[in-house]
Amino acid sequence: MATVGFIGFGVMGAPMATNLAKAGFDVVGFSRTPERVSNLASDGITLASSLEALVHASDVVITMLPDSPDVEDVVLGDGGVFANAAPGLLYIDMSTIRPDVAVRIAQSAEAKSINALDAPVSGGEAGAVEGSLSIMVGGSKEAYERARPVLTAMGRTIVHVGPAGSGQTVKAANQLIVAANLQGLAEAVVFLEAHGVELPSALEVLGGGLAGSAVLERKSQNMIERSFNPGFRLSLFQKDMGIVQAAAREKGVTTLLGSLLAQMISSLVARGDGDLDHSAMIRLVDELSRT
Amino acid sequence: MATVGFIGFGVMGAPMATNLAKAGFDVVGFSRTPERVSNLASDGITLASSLEALVHASDVVITMLPDSPDVEDVVLGDGGVFANAAPGLLYIDMSTIRPDVAVRIAQSAEAKSINALDAPVSGGEAGAVEGSLSIMVGGSKEAYERARPVLTAMGRTIVHVGPAGSGQTVKAANQLIVAANLQGLAEAVVFLEAHGVELPSALEVLGGGLAGSAVLERKSQNMIERSFNPGFRLSLFQKDMGIVQAAAREKGVTTLLGSLLAQMISSLVARGDGDLDHSAMIRLVDELSRT
């Protein structure tokens, strides 16, 4: 089987790389913060001594990094992935970054005969550990077919959604919908509590009708208990909603709800809640209400 | 089996009454607009000559009317349901009205030894026809137990959520969540179209992750096709969001998202879209964007 070079061993990246190794791929890892990767050997992952060594050893390179500048630096920078890559490399960025940056990376890849895909994920830490992520893939159909066996080791719903950048665009739409569903649920929970309604019964009947959603199913317990262990950090959600706003503006789309949601999330982060799970959006509703 | 008096033969009420008759109840109907009920006999429903005659013939009386004043008039008015009722009547209001009006009706019922429940529904015309409605019930546990066989003929998820008014409170929360999920989806669809993403693939992968919802499943096709046959009319949605705002204010709950959503829906109704399905919320996104 192919050798996969993996860069980015955070909350999501570490279990994703482990699942690749479990599926039988030879996985090579590299990190600029060595303490992050010191215990990878027990998961069947080999450590590379440098980014250059990782790229030379790999048929496929995957990045899973926090934000657009991180990816640009590691991939396009001096001594980065593309500087060391031979023609024919398959490069898959699974980070959530700006669609226009994903397009720029794809153009740069094409000039070097590298196959590039943007393939961000949804499903959180649990999905990464279980290998049940949803993966939205942008790029050429050929590169997508080549990547499928690798992606299948990490996800369950894997869909090619269009040319380069499309994966990031769909991920941005995903975050916009999730933010709307979270805030709608948060306001509903505070409203029901203020009226003294039995929450578990109310959520049962709400979940059975048109108000039912994955957010209601997976996040209402956090909200009721005001327990916000991540999960998915508000600081990353703020970054993602910034991507939504920029990508909407670029195409002349007005997202009234999206911009209010972005402001709400920014307010929570500004006031110190950036490390809480995104179900903590209910804190703003609490603070603005008589509770 | 018990005799059920049914008042309100609109899009929802007519199939609900028919399902009661199918389940073996003796159903008696009355309407102030006789053309509404002229063909009920074929559905096994007997017509009463007056509201008084309907109440005298019935063990259970159900109302399914458009708004709070309609219910107050029919139930509390001179010659209305309560004026004609004997002690022990079971009265179930399945309309969507203000929680405080439901509480007032329950107090009035108690003074006359009538069992009253507020039991609004979710699931739309399809749910009413199939008998698969979600029914959220407020009132005493005893009245709820007495009503269960009747409600089971019309719905699938039937939950007692608390004392009088609680059913309406949960329905208001339902509409708040549905409005947020609809507008989030609408902005995401316009955003994806503007970026040229393949919508069916995008919606498949979005539906498999944390963005998945009943709204995404049942309403995205309407939005993509810009086809807005009701369904559930924006004019009724506007009324419901007014209930949400009033009930939130009453308890000191601030719903920033809810108030923006209420304004958006009011704008659509003011501009002539009141008879369209609520998936037509996407029209406002279209009009504010470069499309």
Coordinates of C-alpha atoms in Angstrom, one line a residue:
Chain A
M1 CA 0.0 0.0 0.0
A2 CA 0.9 3.6 -0.5
T3 CA 3.0 5.7 2.0
V4 CA 1.1 8.6 3.4
G5 CA 3.0 11.6 4.9
F6 CA 0.8 13.3 7.6
I7 CA 1.4 16.8 8.9
G8 CA -0.7 18.2 11.8
F9 CA -1.2 16.1 14.9
G10 CA -3.8 18.1 16.7
V11 CA -7.1 16.9 18.3
M12 CA -8.4 15.9 14.8
G13 CA -5.1 15.0 13.0
A14 CA -3.7 12.6 15.5
P15 CA -6.7 10.1 15.4
M16 CA -7.0 10.5 11.6
A17 CA -3.3 9.5 11.1
T18 CA -3.8 6.6 13.5
N19 CA -6.8 5.4 11.5
L20 CA -4.7 5.5 8.3
A21 CA -2.0 3.3 10.0
K22 CA -4.7 0.9 11.3
A23 CA -6.0 0.6 7.7
G24 CA -2.6 -0.6 6.6
F25 CA -1.0 2.5 5.1
D26 CA 2.6 3.2 5.9
V27 CA 2.2 6.5 7.7
V28 CA 5.1 9.0 8.1
G29 CA 4.6 12.0 10.4
F30 CA 6.4 15.2 10.9
S31 CA 5.8 18.1 13.3
R32 CA 7.7 21.3 14.1
T33 CA 6.7 20.8 17.8
P34 CA 8.3 17.4 18.5
E35 CA 6.4 16.8 21.8
R36 CA 3.2 16.5 19.8
V37 CA 4.5 13.5 17.9
S38 CA 6.8 11.8 20.5
N39 CA 4.4 8.9 21.2
L40 CA 3.3 8.3 17.6
A41 CA 5.4 5.1 17.2
S42 CA 3.0 3.2 19.4
D43 CA 0.3 4.0 16.9
G44 CA 2.3 2.5 14.1
I45 CA 3.5 5.9 12.7
T46 CA 7.1 6.5 11.6
L47 CA 8.6 9.9 12.4
A48 CA 10.5 11.8 9.6
S49 CA 13.5 13.9 10.6
S50 CA 12.4 16.8 8.4
L51 CA 9.6 18.0 6.2
E52 CA 11.8 17.3 3.2
A53 CA 12.4 13.7 4.3
L54 CA 8.6 13.2 4.8
V55 CA 7.8 14.4 1.3
H56 CA 10.5 12.3 -0.3
A57 CA 9.2 9.2 1.4
S58 CA 5.5 9.7 0.5
D59 CA 3.2 8.9 -2.3
V60 CA 0.4 11.0 -0.7
V61 CA 0.9 14.0 1.7
I62 CA -2.0 15.2 4.0
T63 CA -2.1 18.4 6.0
M64 CA -4.5 19.0 8.9
L65 CA -3.6 22.4 10.2
P66 CA -5.5 25.2 12.1
D67 CA -5.8 28.0 9.5
S68 CA -5.0 29.3 6.0
P69 CA -1.6 30.9 6.9
D70 CA -0.4 27.6 8.5
V71 CA -1.2 25.7 5.3
E72 CA 0.3 28.3 3.0
D73 CA 3.5 28.2 5.0
V74 CA 3.9 24.4 5.1
V75 CA 2.8 23.8 1.6
L76 CA 3.9 26.8 -0.5
G77 CA 6.8 28.1 1.7
D78 CA 10.6 27.7 1.1
G79 CA 11.5 24.2 2.0
G80 CA 7.7 23.3 2.1
V81 CA 5.8 20.4 0.6
F82 CA 5.7 21.6 -3.0
A83 CA 9.3 22.7 -3.0
N84 CA 10.3 19.2 -2.2
A85 CA 7.7 17.3 -4.2
A86 CA 8.3 15.2 -7.4
P87 CA 5.6 15.3 -10.2
G88 CA 2.8 12.9 -9.5
L89 CA 2.5 13.5 -5.7
L90 CA -1.1 13.4 -4.4
Y91 CA -1.5 16.3 -1.9
I92 CA -4.7 16.5 0.2
D93 CA -5.4 19.4 2.5
M94 CA -8.0 18.4 5.1
S95 CA -7.7 21.7 7.1
T96 CA -10.6 24.2 7.1
I97 CA -9.2 27.2 5.2
R98 CA -10.4 29.9 2.8
P99 CA -11.7 28.6 -0.5
D100 CA -9.6 31.2 -2.4
V101 CA -6.4 30.0 -0.7
A102 CA -7.4 26.4 -1.6
V103 CA -7.7 27.5 -5.3
R104 CA -4.3 29.2 -5.2
I105 CA -2.7 26.1 -3.8
A106 CA -4.4 24.0 -6.5
Q107 CA -3.0 26.3 -9.2
S108 CA 0.5 26.1 -7.7
A109 CA 0.2 22.3 -7.6
E110 CA -0.9 22.1 -11.3
A111 CA 2.2 24.0 -12.3
K112 CA 4.3 21.3 -10.7
S113 CA 2.2 18.3 -12.0
I114 CA 1.1 17.6 -8.4
N115 CA -2.5 16.3 -7.9
A116 CA -4.1 18.5 -5.2
L117 CA -7.4 18.2 -3.3
D118 CA -9.1 20.3 -0.7
A119 CA -11.0 17.8 1.6
P120 CA -12.1 19.4 4.9
V121 CA -14.1 17.3 7.3
S122 CA -17.2 17.5 9.6
G123 CA -17.9 15.3 12.5
G124 CA -15.6 16.6 15.3
E125 CA -13.2 14.7 17.5
A126 CA -15.6 11.7 17.9
G127 CA -15.9 11.4 14.1
A128 CA -12.1 11.5 13.7
V129 CA -11.6 8.8 16.4
E130 CA -14.3 6.6 15.0
G131 CA -13.3 7.1 11.4
S132 CA -16.8 8.3 10.6
L133 CA -16.1 11.8 9.3
S134 CA -18.0 13.5 6.6
I135 CA -15.4 14.6 4.0
M136 CA -16.3 17.2 1.3
V137 CA -13.8 17.0 -1.6
G138 CA -12.9 19.7 -4.1
G139 CA -10.5 19.1 -7.1
S140 CA -10.3 17.0 -10.2
K141 CA -12.4 13.8 -10.4
E142 CA -9.2 11.8 -11.2
A143 CA -7.4 13.1 -8.1
Y144 CA -10.6 12.3 -6.1
E145 CA -10.6 8.7 -7.4
R146 CA -7.0 8.3 -6.5
A147 CA -7.6 9.6 -3.0
R148 CA -10.7 7.6 -2.2
P149 CA -8.9 4.6 -0.5
V150 CA -7.0 7.0 1.7
L151 CA -10.1 9.0 2.6
T152 CA -12.1 5.9 3.3
A153 CA -9.8 5.0 6.2
M154 CA -10.8 8.3 7.9
G155 CA -14.5 9.0 6.9
R156 CA -17.8 7.5 6.2
T157 CA -19.6 10.1 3.9
I158 CA -17.1 11.0 1.3
V159 CA -18.4 13.2 -1.6
H160 CA -16.8 15.0 -4.5
V161 CA -18.5 18.3 -4.6
G162 CA -16.8 20.1 -7.5
P163 CA -13.5 21.7 -8.7
A164 CA -10.7 23.0 -6.5
G165 CA -11.9 25.1 -3.6
S166 CA -15.4 23.5 -3.6
G167 CA -14.6 21.4 -0.6
Q168 CA -13.8 24.5 1.4
T169 CA -16.9 26.3 0.1
V170 CA -19.1 23.4 1.3
K171 CA -17.3 23.3 4.6
A172 CA -18.0 27.1 5.0
A173 CA -21.7 26.4 4.2
N174 CA -21.7 23.6 6.8
Q175 CA -20.4 26.0 9.5
L176 CA -23.0 28.6 8.6
I177 CA -25.8 26.1 9.0
V178 CA -24.3 24.7 12.2
A179 CA -24.1 28.2 13.7
A180 CA -27.7 29.0 12.8
N181 CA -28.9 25.7 14.3
L182 CA -26.9 26.1 17.5
Q183 CA -28.1 29.6 18.1
G184 CA -31.7 28.7 17.3
L185 CA -31.5 25.8 19.8
A186 CA -29.8 28.0 22.4
E187 CA -32.5 30.6 22.3
A188 CA -35.2 27.9 22.4
V189 CA -33.6 26.2 25.5
V190 CA -33.4 29.4 27.5
F191 CA -37.0 30.3 26.4
L192 CA -38.3 26.8 27.5
E193 CA -36.4 27.0 30.9
A194 CA -37.8 30.5 31.6
H195 CA -41.3 29.2 31.0
G196 CA -40.6 26.2 33.4
V197 CA -41.2 23.5 30.7
E198 CA -39.8 20.0 31.3
L199 CA -36.7 20.1 29.0
P200 CA -36.2 16.3 28.3
S201 CA -39.9 15.9 27.2
A202 CA -39.8 19.1 25.2
L203 CA -36.6 18.1 23.4
E204 CA -38.1 14.6 22.6
V205 CA -41.1 16.1 20.9
L206 CA -39.1 18.8 19.2
G207 CA -36.6 16.2 17.8
G208 CA -39.5 14.2 16.3
G209 CA -40.8 17.1 14.1
L210 CA -39.4 19.7 11.7
A211 CA -37.2 21.2 14.5
G212 CA -35.2 17.9 14.6
S213 CA -31.5 18.2 13.8
A214 CA -28.0 16.7 14.5
V215 CA -27.3 19.8 16.5
L216 CA -30.4 19.2 18.7
E217 CA -29.5 15.6 19.1
R218 CA -25.8 16.0 20.0
K219 CA -25.6 19.5 21.6
S220 CA -28.8 20.1 23.7
Q221 CA -27.4 18.1 26.7
N222 CA -24.3 20.3 26.8
M223 CA -26.6 23.4 26.7
I224 CA -29.0 22.1 29.4
E225 CA -26.0 21.3 31.7
R226 CA -24.0 24.4 30.7
S227 CA -21.1 22.0 30.3
F228 CA -18.8 23.1 27.5
N229 CA -15.8 20.8 27.3
P230 CA -14.7 20.8 23.6
G231 CA -15.7 19.3 21.3
F232 CA -15.1 22.1 18.8
R233 CA -13.6 25.3 20.1
L234 CA -15.4 28.7 19.7
S235 CA -12.0 30.2 18.6
L236 CA -11.9 27.9 15.6
F237 CA -15.6 28.5 14.9
Q238 CA -14.8 32.3 14.9
K239 CA -12.1 31.6 12.3
D240 CA -14.5 29.6 10.2
M241 CA -17.3 32.2 10.3
G242 CA -14.7 34.7 9.1
I243 CA -14.1 32.4 6.1
V244 CA -17.9 32.4 5.5
Q245 CA -18.1 36.1 5.6
A246 CA -15.2 36.7 3.3
A247 CA -16.3 34.0 0.8
A248 CA -19.9 35.4 0.8
R249 CA -18.7 39.0 0.2
E250 CA -16.5 37.8 -2.6
K251 CA -19.5 36.5 -4.6
G252 CA -21.9 39.2 -3.6
V253 CA -24.0 37.0 -1.2
T254 CA -25.6 38.8 1.7
T255 CA -25.9 36.5 4.8
L256 CA -27.8 38.6 7.4
L257 CA -28.1 35.7 9.8
G258 CA -24.5 34.6 9.1
S259 CA -23.1 38.1 10.0
L260 CA -25.1 38.3 13.2
L261 CA -23.9 34.8 14.1
A262 CA -20.3 35.7 13.4
Q263 CA -20.6 38.7 15.6
M264 CA -22.1 36.7 18.4
I265 CA -19.3 34.1 18.3
S266 CA -16.7 36.9 18.1
S267 CA -18.2 38.5 21.2
L268 CA -17.9 35.2 23.2
V269 CA -14.3 34.8 22.1
A270 CA -13.4 38.4 22.9
R271 CA -14.8 37.9 26.4
G272 CA -12.7 34.8 27.1
D273 CA -14.8 31.8 25.9
G274 CA -12.6 30.9 22.9
D275 CA -11.6 27.5 24.5
L276 CA -15.2 26.4 25.2
D277 CA -17.2 24.1 22.9
H278 CA -19.4 25.9 20.4
S279 CA -22.5 24.8 22.4
A280 CA -21.4 27.7 24.7
M281 CA -23.3 30.0 22.3
I282 CA -26.0 29.6 24.9
R283 CA -23.9 31.8 27.3
L284 CA -24.7 34.9 25.3
V285 CA -28.4 34.2 25.5
D286 CA -28.1 33.7 29.2
E287 CA -26.2 36.9 29.7
L288 CA -28.7 39.0 27.7
S289 CA -31.7 37.5 29.5
R290 CA -33.2 37.7 33.0
T291 CA -32.0 34.4 34.5
Chain B
M1 CA -66.1 4.8 21.7
A2 CA -66.3 8.4 22.7
T3 CA -68.0 11.1 20.6
V4 CA -65.6 13.8 19.5
G5 CA -66.8 17.3 18.5
F6 CA -64.4 18.9 16.0
I7 CA -64.2 22.6 15.1
G8 CA -61.9 24.0 12.4
F9 CA -61.8 22.2 9.0
G10 CA -58.8 23.9 7.4
V11 CA -55.8 22.3 5.7
M12 CA -54.8 20.6 9.0
G13 CA -58.1 20.1 10.8
A14 CA -60.0 18.3 7.9
P15 CA -57.5 15.4 7.6
M16 CA -57.1 15.2 11.4
A17 CA -60.9 14.9 11.9
T18 CA -61.0 12.2 9.1
N19 CA -58.3 10.2 10.9
L20 CA -60.4 10.3 14.1
A21 CA -63.4 8.9 12.2
K22 CA -61.2 6.2 10.6
A23 CA -60.0 5.2 14.1
G24 CA -63.6 4.5 15.1
F25 CA -64.6 7.7 17.0
D26 CA -68.0 9.2 16.4
V27 CA -67.0 12.5 15.0
V28 CA -69.4 15.5 14.9
G29 CA -68.4 18.6 13.0
F30 CA -69.5 22.2 13.0
S31 CA -68.3 25.3 11.0
R32 CA -69.6 28.8 10.6
T33 CA -68.6 28.6 7.0
P34 CA -70.9 25.7 5.8
E35 CA -69.2 25.2 2.4
R36 CA -66.1 24.1 4.4
V37 CA -67.9 21.1 5.8
S38 CA -70.5 20.2 3.1
N39 CA -68.6 17.1 2.0
L40 CA -67.6 15.7 5.4
A41 CA -70.4 13.0 5.4
S42 CA -68.3 11.0 2.9
D43 CA -65.5 10.9 5.5
G44 CA -67.8 9.5 8.2
I45 CA -68.3 12.8 10.0
T46 CA -71.8 13.9 11.2
L47 CA -72.7 17.6 10.9
A48 CA -74.1 19.5 13.9
S49 CA -76.7 22.2 13.3
S50 CA -75.1 24.5 15.8
L51 CA -72.1 24.9 18.1
E52 CA -74.5 24.2 21.0
A53 CA -75.7 20.9 19.5
L54 CA -72.0 19.9 18.8
V55 CA -71.0 20.4 22.5
H56 CA -74.1 18.6 23.8
A57 CA -73.4 15.6 21.7
S58 CA -69.7 15.3 22.5
D59 CA -67.5 13.7 25.3
V60 CA -64.5 15.4 23.8
V61 CA -64.3 18.8 21.9
I62 CA -61.3 19.7 19.7
T63 CA -60.5 23.1 18.2
M64 CA -58.1 23.5 15.3
L65 CA -58.3 27.3 14.4
P66 CA -55.9 29.9 12.9
D67 CA -55.1 32.2 15.8
S68 CA -55.7 33.2 19.5
P69 CA -58.8 35.4 18.9
D70 CA -60.5 32.6 16.9
V71 CA -60.1 30.2 19.8
E72 CA -61.1 32.7 22.5
D73 CA -64.2 33.5 20.5
V74 CA -65.3 29.9 19.9
V75 CA -64.4 28.6 23.3
L76 CA -65.0 31.5 25.8
G77 CA -67.5 33.6 23.9
D78 CA -71.3 33.9 24.4
G79 CA -72.9 30.7 23.1
G80 CA -69.4 29.2 22.9
V81 CA -68.0 25.8 23.9
F82 CA -67.6 26.5 27.6
A83 CA -71.0 28.2 27.9
N84 CA -72.7 25.0 26.6
A85 CA -70.4 22.4 28.3
A86 CA -71.4 20.1 31.2
P87 CA -68.8 19.3 33.9
G88 CA -66.5 16.5 32.8
L89 CA -66.1 17.6 29.2
L90 CA -62.6 17.0 27.8
Y91 CA -61.5 20.1 25.7
I92 CA -58.4 19.9 23.5
D93 CA -57.1 23.0 21.7
M94 CA -54.8 21.9 18.9
S95 CA -54.4 25.3 17.3
T96 CA -51.1 27.3 17.7
I97 CA -51.9 30.2 19.9
R98 CA -50.3 32.4 22.7
P99 CA -49.3 30.4 25.8
D100 CA -50.9 33.0 28.1
V101 CA -54.2 32.6 26.2
A102 CA -53.9 28.8 26.7
V103 CA -53.4 29.4 30.4
R104 CA -56.4 31.7 30.6
I105 CA -58.6 29.1 28.8
A106 CA -57.4 26.4 31.2
Q107 CA -58.3 28.6 34.2
S108 CA -61.7 29.2 32.8
A109 CA -62.2 25.5 32.2
E110 CA -61.2 24.6 35.7
A111 CA -63.9 26.9 37.1
K112 CA -66.4 24.9 35.2
S113 CA -64.9 21.4 36.0
I114 CA -63.9 21.0 32.4
N115 CA -60.6 19.1 31.6
A116 CA -58.6 21.4 29.2
L117 CA -55.4 20.7 27.3
D118 CA -53.3 22.7 24.9
A119 CA -52.0 20.3 22.3
P120 CA -50.5 22.1 19.2
V121 CA -48.9 20.0 16.5
S122 CA -45.9 19.9 14.2
G123 CA -45.5 18.0 11.0
G124 CA -47.5 20.0 8.5
E125 CA -50.3 18.9 6.1
A126 CA -48.4 15.6 5.2
G127 CA -48.3 14.7 8.9
A128 CA -52.0 15.6 9.4
V129 CA -53.0 13.4 6.4
E130 CA -50.7 10.4 7.5
G131 CA -51.6 10.7 11.1
S132 CA -47.9 11.1 12.0
L133 CA -48.0 14.5 13.7
S134 CA -45.8 15.4 16.7
I135 CA -48.2 16.6 19.4
M136 CA -46.9 18.7 22.4
V137 CA -49.4 18.5 25.3
G138 CA -49.8 21.0 28.2
G139 CA -52.3 20.5 31.1
S140 CA -52.9 18.0 33.9
K141 CA -51.4 14.5 33.6
E142 CA -55.0 13.1 34.2
A143 CA -56.4 15.0 31.3
Y144 CA -53.5 13.9 29.2
E145 CA -54.0 10.3 30.0
R146 CA -57.7 10.7 29.1
A147 CA -56.8 12.3 25.8
R148 CA -54.2 9.8 24.7
P149 CA -56.5 7.5 22.7
V150 CA -57.9 10.5 20.8
L151 CA -54.5 12.0 20.1
T152 CA -53.0 8.7 19.0
A153 CA -55.5 8.7 16.1
M154 CA -53.8 11.9 14.8
G155 CA -50.1 11.7 15.7
R156 CA -47.1 9.5 16.3
T157 CA -44.9 11.4 18.8
I158 CA -47.2 12.5 21.6
V159 CA -45.5 14.0 24.7
H160 CA -46.8 15.6 27.9
V161 CA -44.5 18.5 28.4
G162 CA -45.9 20.2 31.5
P163 CA -48.9 22.2 32.9
A164 CA -51.4 24.3 31.0
G165 CA -49.7 26.5 28.3
S166 CA -46.6 24.3 28.1
G167 CA -47.7 22.8 24.8
Q168 CA -47.9 26.2 23.3
T169 CA -44.6 27.2 24.8
V170 CA -42.9 24.1 23.2
K171 CA -44.6 24.9 19.9
A172 CA -43.3 28.4 20.0
A173 CA -39.8 27.0 20.6
N174 CA -40.3 24.6 17.7
Q175 CA -41.1 27.5 15.4
L176 CA -38.1 29.5 16.6
I177 CA -35.8 26.6 15.8
V178 CA -37.4 25.9 12.5
A179 CA -37.0 29.6 11.4
A180 CA -33.3 29.6 12.4
N181 CA -32.7 26.3 10.5
L182 CA -34.6 27.5 7.4
Q183 CA -32.7 30.8 7.2
G184 CA -29.4 29.1 7.8
L185 CA -30.1 26.7 5.0
A186 CA -31.4 29.5 2.7
E187 CA -28.2 31.5 3.1
A188 CA -26.1 28.3 2.6
V189 CA -27.9 27.4 -0.6
V190 CA -27.5 30.9 -2.1
F191 CA -23.8 30.9 -1.0
L192 CA -23.1 27.5 -2.6
E193 CA -24.9 28.5 -5.8
A194 CA -22.9 31.7 -6.1
H195 CA -19.7 29.6 -5.8
G196 CA -20.9 27.2 -8.5
V197 CA -20.9 24.1 -6.2
E198 CA -22.9 21.0 -7.2
L199 CA -25.9 21.4 -4.9
P200 CA -27.1 17.7 -4.7
S201 CA -23.6 16.5 -3.8
A202 CA -23.1 19.3 -1.3
L203 CA -26.4 18.7 0.4
E204 CA -25.6 14.9 0.6
V205 CA -22.4 15.5 2.5
L206 CA -23.9 18.4 4.6
G207 CA -26.8 16.1 5.6
G208 CA -24.4 13.4 6.9
G209 CA -22.7 15.7 9.4
L210 CA -23.5 18.2 12.1
A211 CA -25.4 20.4 9.6
G212 CA -28.0 17.6 9.1
S213 CA -31.6 18.4 10.0
A214 CA -35.2 17.7 9.1
V215 CA -35.4 21.2 7.5
L216 CA -32.4 20.3 5.3
E217 CA -33.9 17.0 4.3
R218 CA -37.5 18.2 3.6
K219 CA -37.0 21.9 2.5
S220 CA -33.8 22.1 0.5
Q221 CA -35.4 20.8 -2.7
N222 CA -38.1 23.6 -2.5
M223 CA -35.3 26.1 -2.1
I224 CA -33.2 24.8 -5.0
E225 CA -36.2 24.9 -7.3
R226 CA -37.5 28.1 -5.9
S227 CA -40.9 26.3 -5.7
F228 CA -43.0 27.4 -2.8
N229 CA -46.4 25.7 -2.8
P230 CA -47.5 25.4 0.8
G231 CA -46.8 23.5 2.9
F232 CA -46.9 26.0 5.7
R233 CA -47.7 29.6 4.8
L234 CA -45.4 32.5 5.7
S235 CA -48.5 34.4 7.0
L236 CA -49.0 31.8 9.7
F237 CA -45.3 31.6 10.4
Q238 CA -45.4 35.4 11.0
K239 CA -48.2 34.9 13.5
D240 CA -46.2 32.2 15.3
M241 CA -43.0 34.3 15.4
G242 CA -45.1 37.0 17.0
I243 CA -46.1 34.5 19.7
V244 CA -42.4 33.6 20.2
Q245 CA -41.5 37.3 20.6
A246 CA -44.4 38.1 23.1
A247 CA -43.7 35.0 25.2
A248 CA -40.0 35.6 25.3
R249 CA -40.5 39.3 26.4
E250 CA -42.9 38.2 29.0
K251 CA -40.2 36.0 30.7
G252 CA -37.3 38.4 30.1
V253 CA -35.7 36.2 27.5
T254 CA -33.7 38.0 24.7
T255 CA -33.8 36.2 21.4
L256 CA -31.5 38.2 19.1
L257 CA -31.7 35.6 16.3
G258 CA -35.5 35.1 16.9
S259 CA -36.2 38.8 16.5
L260 CA -34.2 39.1 13.3
L261 CA -36.0 36.1 11.9
A262 CA -39.4 37.5 12.8
Q263 CA -38.5 40.7 11.0
M264 CA -37.3 38.8 7.9
I265 CA -40.6 36.8 7.8
S266 CA -42.6 40.0 8.3
S267 CA -40.8 41.7 5.5
L268 CA -41.7 38.8 3.1
V269 CA -45.3 38.9 4.2
A270 CA -45.5 42.7 3.9
R271 CA -44.2 42.4 0.3
G272 CA -46.8 39.9 -0.7
D273 CA -45.3 36.4 0.0
G274 CA -47.7 35.5 2.8
D275 CA -49.3 32.6 0.9
L276 CA -46.0 31.0 0.0
D277 CA -44.4 28.1 1.9
H278 CA -41.9 29.1 4.6
S279 CA -39.1 27.7 2.5
A280 CA -39.6 31.0 0.6
M281 CA -37.4 32.6 3.2
I282 CA -34.7 32.1 0.5
R283 CA -36.4 34.9 -1.6
L284 CA -35.1 37.5 0.8
V285 CA -31.5 36.1 0.5
D286 CA -31.9 36.2 -3.3
E287 CA -33.1 39.8 -3.3
L288 CA -30.3 41.1 -1.0
S289 CA -27.6 39.3 -3.1
R290 CA -26.1 39.6 -6.6
T291 CA -27.8 36.8 -8.4

